[in-house]
Amino acid sequence: MKEAGLSLSEARLQKRLARTFKYYERVGSTNDEAKAWLAAGAPEGAVVIANEQTRGRGRMGRAWRTPPHAALALSIILKPEAACLPRLNMVAAMSVFDLARDCGCADIGIKWPNDVQVEGMKISGVLPEAIWQGGRLRGAVLGIGVNVRVDFRQSALRDGAISLEDVVKGPLDRAELIAALLRHVDRWYAQIATPALFSRWKARLNTLNTQVSVNGLSGIALDATADGALLIQDEVGIIHRACAGAVSAPEQDERR
Ligand code: BT5
């Protein structure tokens, strides 16, 4: 679908973002660009934005679909305390939740750890990645993808994915959406170490008290912990702790 007069462009973003950013019409993955920029000394808050990703990444090597002119794909460079890394999932999920609410969506929930769902379907995915150097946290990249007008009708994802425009039934301006999303990220990131972020995220989780299967472990999702783990009770009553596992461990990055 064409964005008449409202296409995403560096100039339109420049007018709306009071921050350092890089814009790509087409890129492999914004997370990869942001990681390279972080290594080269990017400031906190800098963001990489793309109109299209050709190798968009999900968690654990999965692919993320970002066709041109249809989605938000951005990666924000952050420099949190190492202890706050597990909270990046919450920052992103709450920010997308608020964006969906701004757009007028009503039935919004967070599927643990960080998928935002509207009407039970995935509208957004989050990929936080930490960069370590010599045992020290250099920073983190918070990748966020949001479907704005991705057409899933002919796709294998059609039963589980949805776009904002499917819900609001009207055209949305991606430059405005990015500006609004970044305002939410800034606000929630400022609260990353607070109990408020955790309690608001937990209150929006639609996963609690449902049957789940995480990393081969099945059971009832009993609770979520302040560091973002899920407590799962198996069929014999044993409680297991599942971690989101999306923020890479120091050893993994140092081996690259
Ligand atoms: C995620 O992974 O949901 C994280 C996606 C993060 C994407 C952003 S875009 C900007 C930044 N740059 C990147 O390269 N990545 C980040 P996961 O929970 O593993 O979900 C991946 C699964 O979601 C896939 O295996 C598909 O089943 C499904 N999927 C792929 N594309 C989708 C889409 N556009 N909408 C909904 N579901 C999708």
CSV table of C-alpha atoms and ligand atoms in Angstrom, one decimal:
chain,number,residue,atom,x,y,z
A,1,MET,CA,0.0,0.0,0.0
A,2,LYS,CA,1.3,3.4,-0.9
A,3,GLU,CA,1.7,6.1,1.7
A,4,ALA,CA,0.5,9.1,-0.4
A,5,GLY,CA,2.6,12.1,0.7
A,6,LEU,CA,3.4,10.5,4.0
A,7,SER,CA,6.2,8.1,3.1
A,8,LEU,CA,9.0,7.5,5.6
A,9,SER,CA,12.0,9.5,4.7
A,10,GLU,CA,15.0,11.0,6.4
A,11,ALA,CA,13.6,14.5,6.0
A,12,ARG,CA,10.3,13.6,7.6
A,13,LEU,CA,12.0,11.9,10.5
A,14,GLN,CA,14.4,14.8,10.9
A,15,LYS,CA,11.4,17.1,11.6
A,16,ARG,CA,10.0,14.9,14.2
A,17,LEU,CA,13.0,13.4,16.1
A,18,ALA,CA,15.2,15.5,18.4
A,19,ARG,CA,17.9,12.8,18.5
A,20,THR,CA,20.7,11.3,16.5
A,21,PHE,CA,19.5,8.7,14.0
A,22,LYS,CA,20.4,6.9,10.8
A,23,TYR,CA,17.8,6.1,8.3
A,24,TYR,CA,18.0,3.3,5.6
A,25,GLU,CA,15.5,2.8,2.8
A,26,ARG,CA,16.6,-0.9,2.9
A,27,VAL,CA,19.0,-2.6,5.3
A,28,GLY,CA,19.8,-6.2,6.4
A,29,SER,CA,18.9,-5.7,10.1
A,30,THR,CA,18.7,-2.5,12.1
A,31,ASN,CA,20.0,-4.4,15.1
A,32,ASP,CA,23.2,-5.2,13.2
A,33,GLU,CA,23.7,-1.6,12.1
A,34,ALA,CA,23.0,-0.4,15.6
A,35,LYS,CA,25.5,-2.8,17.1
A,36,ALA,CA,28.2,-1.7,14.7
A,37,TRP,CA,27.4,2.0,15.5
A,38,LEU,CA,27.5,1.3,19.2
A,39,ALA,CA,31.0,-0.3,18.8
A,40,ALA,CA,32.0,2.8,16.8
A,41,GLY,CA,31.0,5.1,19.7
A,42,ALA,CA,27.3,6.0,19.1
A,43,PRO,CA,25.7,8.0,21.9
A,44,GLU,CA,23.0,6.7,24.1
A,45,GLY,CA,19.6,7.2,22.5
A,46,ALA,CA,20.8,7.1,19.0
A,47,VAL,CA,18.5,5.1,16.8
A,48,VAL,CA,18.7,3.2,13.5
A,49,ILE,CA,15.5,3.2,11.5
A,50,ALA,CA,14.7,1.3,8.3
A,51,ASN,CA,11.9,1.3,5.8
A,52,GLU,CA,12.6,-2.3,4.9
A,53,GLN,CA,14.8,-5.1,6.3
A,54,THR,CA,16.1,-7.9,4.1
A,55,ARG,CA,17.4,-10.0,7.0
A,56,GLY,CA,15.3,-8.9,9.9
A,57,ARG,CA,16.0,-11.1,12.9
A,58,GLY,CA,13.8,-12.5,15.6
A,59,ARG,CA,14.9,-14.3,18.8
A,60,MET,CA,17.0,-17.5,18.6
A,61,GLY,CA,17.8,-17.1,15.0
A,62,ARG,CA,14.2,-16.8,13.8
A,63,ALA,CA,13.4,-14.5,10.9
A,64,TRP,CA,11.4,-11.2,11.2
A,65,ARG,CA,9.4,-10.0,8.2
A,66,THR,CA,9.8,-6.3,7.4
A,67,PRO,CA,8.6,-5.6,3.8
A,68,PRO,CA,9.0,-2.1,2.4
A,69,HIS,CA,6.6,0.7,3.2
A,70,ALA,CA,4.7,-1.4,5.7
A,71,ALA,CA,6.3,-1.5,9.1
A,72,LEU,CA,8.3,0.1,11.8
A,73,ALA,CA,11.8,-1.3,12.2
A,74,LEU,CA,14.1,0.4,14.6
A,75,SER,CA,17.0,-0.3,17.0
A,76,ILE,CA,17.7,2.1,19.9
A,77,ILE,CA,21.2,2.2,21.4
A,78,LEU,CA,21.1,2.3,25.2
A,79,LYS,CA,23.7,2.1,28.0
A,80,PRO,CA,21.9,0.6,30.9
A,81,GLU,CA,23.4,-0.9,34.1
A,82,ALA,CA,24.0,-4.6,33.5
A,83,ALA,CA,21.5,-5.5,36.2
A,84,CYS,CA,18.8,-3.8,34.2
A,85,LEU,CA,19.4,-5.7,31.0
A,86,PRO,CA,16.5,-8.1,31.7
A,87,ARG,CA,14.2,-5.1,32.0
A,88,LEU,CA,14.7,-4.0,28.3
A,89,ASN,CA,12.0,-6.4,27.3
A,90,MET,CA,9.6,-4.7,29.6
A,91,VAL,CA,10.6,-1.2,28.4
A,92,ALA,CA,9.9,-2.2,24.8
A,93,ALA,CA,6.7,-4.1,25.4
A,94,MET,CA,5.2,-1.3,27.5
A,95,SER,CA,6.2,1.3,24.8
A,96,VAL,CA,4.6,-0.6,22.0
A,97,PHE,CA,1.5,-1.3,24.2
A,98,ASP,CA,1.2,2.5,24.7
A,99,LEU,CA,1.6,3.1,21.0
A,100,ALA,CA,-1.1,0.7,20.1
A,101,ARG,CA,-3.4,2.3,22.7
A,102,ASP,CA,-2.6,5.8,21.2
A,103,CYS,CA,-3.7,4.4,17.8
A,104,GLY,CA,-7.1,3.4,19.3
A,105,CYS,CA,-6.5,-0.3,19.7
A,106,ALA,CA,-8.6,-1.8,22.5
A,107,ASP,CA,-7.8,-5.5,23.0
A,108,ILE,CA,-4.0,-5.3,23.7
A,109,GLY,CA,-2.0,-7.7,25.7
A,110,ILE,CA,1.7,-8.7,26.2
A,111,LYS,CA,2.6,-12.3,25.6
A,112,TRP,CA,5.5,-13.1,27.7
A,113,PRO,CA,8.2,-12.0,27.4
A,114,ASN,CA,7.7,-9.1,25.0
A,115,ASP,CA,5.3,-9.8,22.1
A,116,VAL,CA,2.6,-7.2,21.9
A,117,GLN,CA,-0.7,-8.7,20.7
A,118,VAL,CA,-3.8,-7.0,19.5
A,119,GLU,CA,-6.9,-9.1,19.3
A,120,GLY,CA,-4.7,-12.0,20.3
A,121,MET,CA,-2.4,-11.6,17.3
A,122,LYS,CA,1.2,-10.5,17.2
A,123,ILE,CA,1.6,-6.9,16.1
A,124,SER,CA,5.1,-6.4,17.3
A,125,GLY,CA,8.3,-8.2,18.2
A,126,VAL,CA,11.3,-7.1,20.3
A,127,LEU,CA,15.0,-8.1,20.1
A,128,PRO,CA,17.2,-6.8,22.9
A,129,GLU,CA,20.9,-7.5,22.4
A,130,ALA,CA,23.8,-6.7,24.8
A,131,ILE,CA,27.3,-5.9,23.6
A,132,TRP,CA,30.1,-6.8,26.0
A,133,GLN,CA,33.8,-6.0,25.7
A,134,GLY,CA,36.4,-7.4,28.0
A,135,GLY,CA,33.8,-8.4,30.6
A,136,ARG,CA,32.3,-4.9,30.6
A,137,LEU,CA,28.9,-4.0,29.2
A,138,ARG,CA,29.5,-1.6,26.3
A,139,GLY,CA,25.8,-1.1,25.8
A,140,ALA,CA,22.6,-2.6,24.4
A,141,VAL,CA,20.6,-2.4,21.3
A,142,LEU,CA,16.8,-2.6,21.7
A,143,GLY,CA,15.3,-3.7,18.4
A,144,ILE,CA,11.6,-3.2,17.9
A,145,GLY,CA,9.4,-4.2,14.9
A,146,VAL,CA,5.8,-3.1,14.6
A,147,ASN,CA,3.4,-4.1,11.8
A,148,VAL,CA,1.7,-1.1,10.4
A,149,ARG,CA,0.3,-2.4,7.1
A,150,VAL,CA,2.1,-5.7,6.5
A,151,ASP,CA,-0.2,-7.8,4.4
A,152,PHE,CA,-0.3,-11.3,5.9
A,153,ARG,CA,-3.1,-12.7,3.8
A,154,GLN,CA,-1.0,-14.9,1.6
A,155,SER,CA,1.5,-15.7,4.4
A,156,ALA,CA,2.0,-18.6,6.7
A,157,LEU,CA,1.8,-16.1,9.5
A,158,ARG,CA,-1.7,-15.0,8.7
A,159,ASP,CA,-3.4,-16.7,11.7
A,160,GLY,CA,-1.0,-15.2,14.2
A,161,ALA,CA,0.0,-11.8,12.9
A,162,ILE,CA,-1.8,-8.5,12.5
A,163,SER,CA,-1.1,-4.9,11.5
A,164,LEU,CA,-2.1,-1.7,13.2
A,165,GLU,CA,-4.0,-0.5,10.1
A,166,ASP,CA,-6.1,-3.8,10.2
A,167,VAL,CA,-7.4,-2.7,13.5
A,168,VAL,CA,-7.7,1.1,13.2
A,169,LYS,CA,-9.1,0.8,9.6
A,170,GLY,CA,-7.4,3.9,8.4
A,171,PRO,CA,-4.0,5.2,7.2
A,172,LEU,CA,-1.2,5.7,9.8
A,173,ASP,CA,1.9,7.9,9.3
A,174,ARG,CA,5.0,5.8,10.1
A,175,ALA,CA,7.2,8.9,10.9
A,176,GLU,CA,4.6,10.0,13.5
A,177,LEU,CA,4.4,6.5,14.9
A,178,ILE,CA,8.2,6.3,15.3
A,179,ALA,CA,8.3,9.7,17.0
A,180,ALA,CA,5.5,8.6,19.4
A,181,LEU,CA,7.1,5.2,20.0
A,182,LEU,CA,10.5,6.8,20.9
A,183,ARG,CA,8.8,9.1,23.3
A,184,HIS,CA,7.3,6.1,25.1
A,185,VAL,CA,10.6,4.3,25.1
A,186,ASP,CA,12.4,7.3,26.6
A,187,ARG,CA,9.7,7.5,29.3
A,188,TRP,CA,9.8,3.8,30.2
A,189,TYR,CA,13.5,3.6,30.0
A,190,ALA,CA,13.8,6.4,32.5
A,191,GLN,CA,11.9,4.1,34.8
A,192,ILE,CA,13.8,0.9,34.0
A,193,ALA,CA,14.9,0.2,37.6
A,194,THR,CA,11.6,1.1,39.2
A,195,PRO,CA,8.9,-1.2,40.6
A,196,ALA,CA,6.4,0.7,38.5
A,197,LEU,CA,7.7,-0.6,35.2
A,198,PHE,CA,7.6,-4.2,36.4
A,199,SER,CA,4.1,-4.0,37.9
A,200,ARG,CA,2.6,-2.3,34.8
A,201,TRP,CA,4.2,-4.9,32.5
A,202,LYS,CA,3.1,-7.8,34.7
A,203,ALA,CA,-0.5,-6.3,34.8
A,204,ARG,CA,-0.6,-6.4,31.0
A,205,LEU,CA,0.8,-9.9,30.6
A,206,ASN,CA,-1.9,-12.1,29.0
A,207,THR,CA,0.2,-15.2,29.7
A,208,LEU,CA,-0.4,-15.7,33.4
A,209,ASN,CA,-2.7,-18.5,34.4
A,210,THR,CA,-2.6,-20.0,30.9
A,211,GLN,CA,-1.0,-23.2,29.7
A,212,VAL,CA,2.4,-22.4,28.1
A,213,SER,CA,5.3,-24.2,26.5
A,214,VAL,CA,8.7,-22.5,26.8
A,215,ASN,CA,12.0,-24.1,25.8
A,216,GLY,CA,10.5,-27.6,26.0
A,217,LEU,CA,8.9,-27.0,29.4
A,218,SER,CA,5.1,-27.1,29.6
A,219,GLY,CA,2.8,-26.1,32.4
A,220,ILE,CA,0.7,-23.3,33.8
A,221,ALA,CA,2.3,-19.8,33.9
A,222,LEU,CA,1.9,-19.0,37.6
A,223,ASP,CA,3.8,-15.7,37.9
A,224,ALA,CA,6.5,-13.4,36.5
A,225,THR,CA,9.4,-12.2,38.5
A,226,ALA,CA,10.9,-8.7,38.7
A,227,ASP,CA,13.7,-9.7,36.4
A,228,GLY,CA,11.3,-10.8,33.8
A,229,ALA,CA,11.4,-14.6,34.3
A,230,LEU,CA,8.3,-16.7,34.0
A,231,LEU,CA,7.4,-19.2,36.8
A,232,ILE,CA,5.9,-22.3,35.3
A,233,GLN,CA,4.2,-25.1,37.2
A,234,ASP,CA,4.5,-28.5,35.5
A,235,GLU,CA,2.0,-31.3,35.7
A,236,VAL,CA,3.5,-32.8,38.9
A,237,GLY,CA,3.5,-29.4,40.6
A,238,ILE,CA,7.1,-28.5,40.4
A,239,ILE,CA,7.8,-24.8,39.7
A,240,HIS,CA,10.4,-24.0,37.1
A,241,ARG,CA,11.8,-20.6,36.1
A,242,ALA,CA,12.0,-19.7,32.4
A,243,CYS,CA,14.2,-16.8,31.3
A,244,ALA,CA,13.5,-14.7,28.3
A,245,GLY,CA,17.0,-15.5,27.1
A,246,ALA,CA,17.0,-12.8,24.4
A,247,VAL,CA,19.7,-10.7,25.8
A,248,SER,CA,22.9,-12.4,24.8
A,249,ALA,CA,25.3,-13.5,27.6
A,250,PRO,CA,28.8,-12.0,27.8
A,251,GLU,CA,30.6,-15.2,26.8
A,252,GLN,CA,28.6,-15.4,23.6
A,253,ASP,CA,29.5,-11.9,22.5
A,254,GLU,CA,33.2,-12.2,23.4
A,255,ARG,CA,33.5,-15.4,21.4
A,256,ARG,CA,32.5,-13.6,18.1
B,1,BT5,C1,10.6,-11.4,17.7
B,1,BT5,O1,11.2,-12.7,17.7
B,1,BT5,O2,9.5,-11.2,17.8
B,1,BT5,C2,11.6,-10.3,17.6
B,1,BT5,C3,11.5,-9.5,16.4
B,1,BT5,C4,12.3,-8.2,16.4
B,1,BT5,C5,12.3,-7.5,15.1
B,1,BT5,C6,13.0,-6.2,15.2
B,1,BT5,S1,12.8,-5.2,13.8
B,1,BT5,C7,14.0,-4.2,14.2
B,1,BT5,C8,15.1,-5.0,14.8
B,1,BT5,N1,16.0,-5.5,13.7
B,1,BT5,C9,16.0,-6.8,13.6
B,1,BT5,O3,16.7,-7.5,12.8
B,1,BT5,N2,15.1,-7.3,14.5
B,1,BT5,C10,14.5,-6.3,15.4
B,1,BT5,P1,10.5,-14.0,18.0
B,1,BT5,O4,9.8,-13.9,19.3
B,1,BT5,O5,11.6,-15.0,17.8
B,1,BT5,O6,9.4,-14.1,16.8
B,1,BT5,C11,9.8,-14.5,15.5
B,1,BT5,C12,8.6,-15.2,14.9
B,1,BT5,O7,7.5,-14.3,14.7
B,1,BT5,C13,8.9,-15.8,13.5
B,1,BT5,O8,9.5,-17.1,13.6
B,1,BT5,C14,7.6,-15.8,12.9
B,1,BT5,O9,6.8,-16.9,13.3
B,1,BT5,C15,6.9,-14.5,13.5
B,1,BT5,N3,7.0,-13.3,12.7
B,1,BT5,C16,8.0,-13.0,11.7
B,1,BT5,N4,7.7,-11.8,11.2
B,1,BT5,C17,6.6,-11.4,11.8
B,1,BT5,C18,5.9,-10.2,11.7
B,1,BT5,N5,6.2,-9.2,10.9
B,1,BT5,N6,4.7,-10.1,12.5
B,1,BT5,C19,4.3,-11.0,13.3
B,1,BT5,N7,5.0,-12.2,13.5
B,1,BT5,C20,6.1,-12.3,12.7
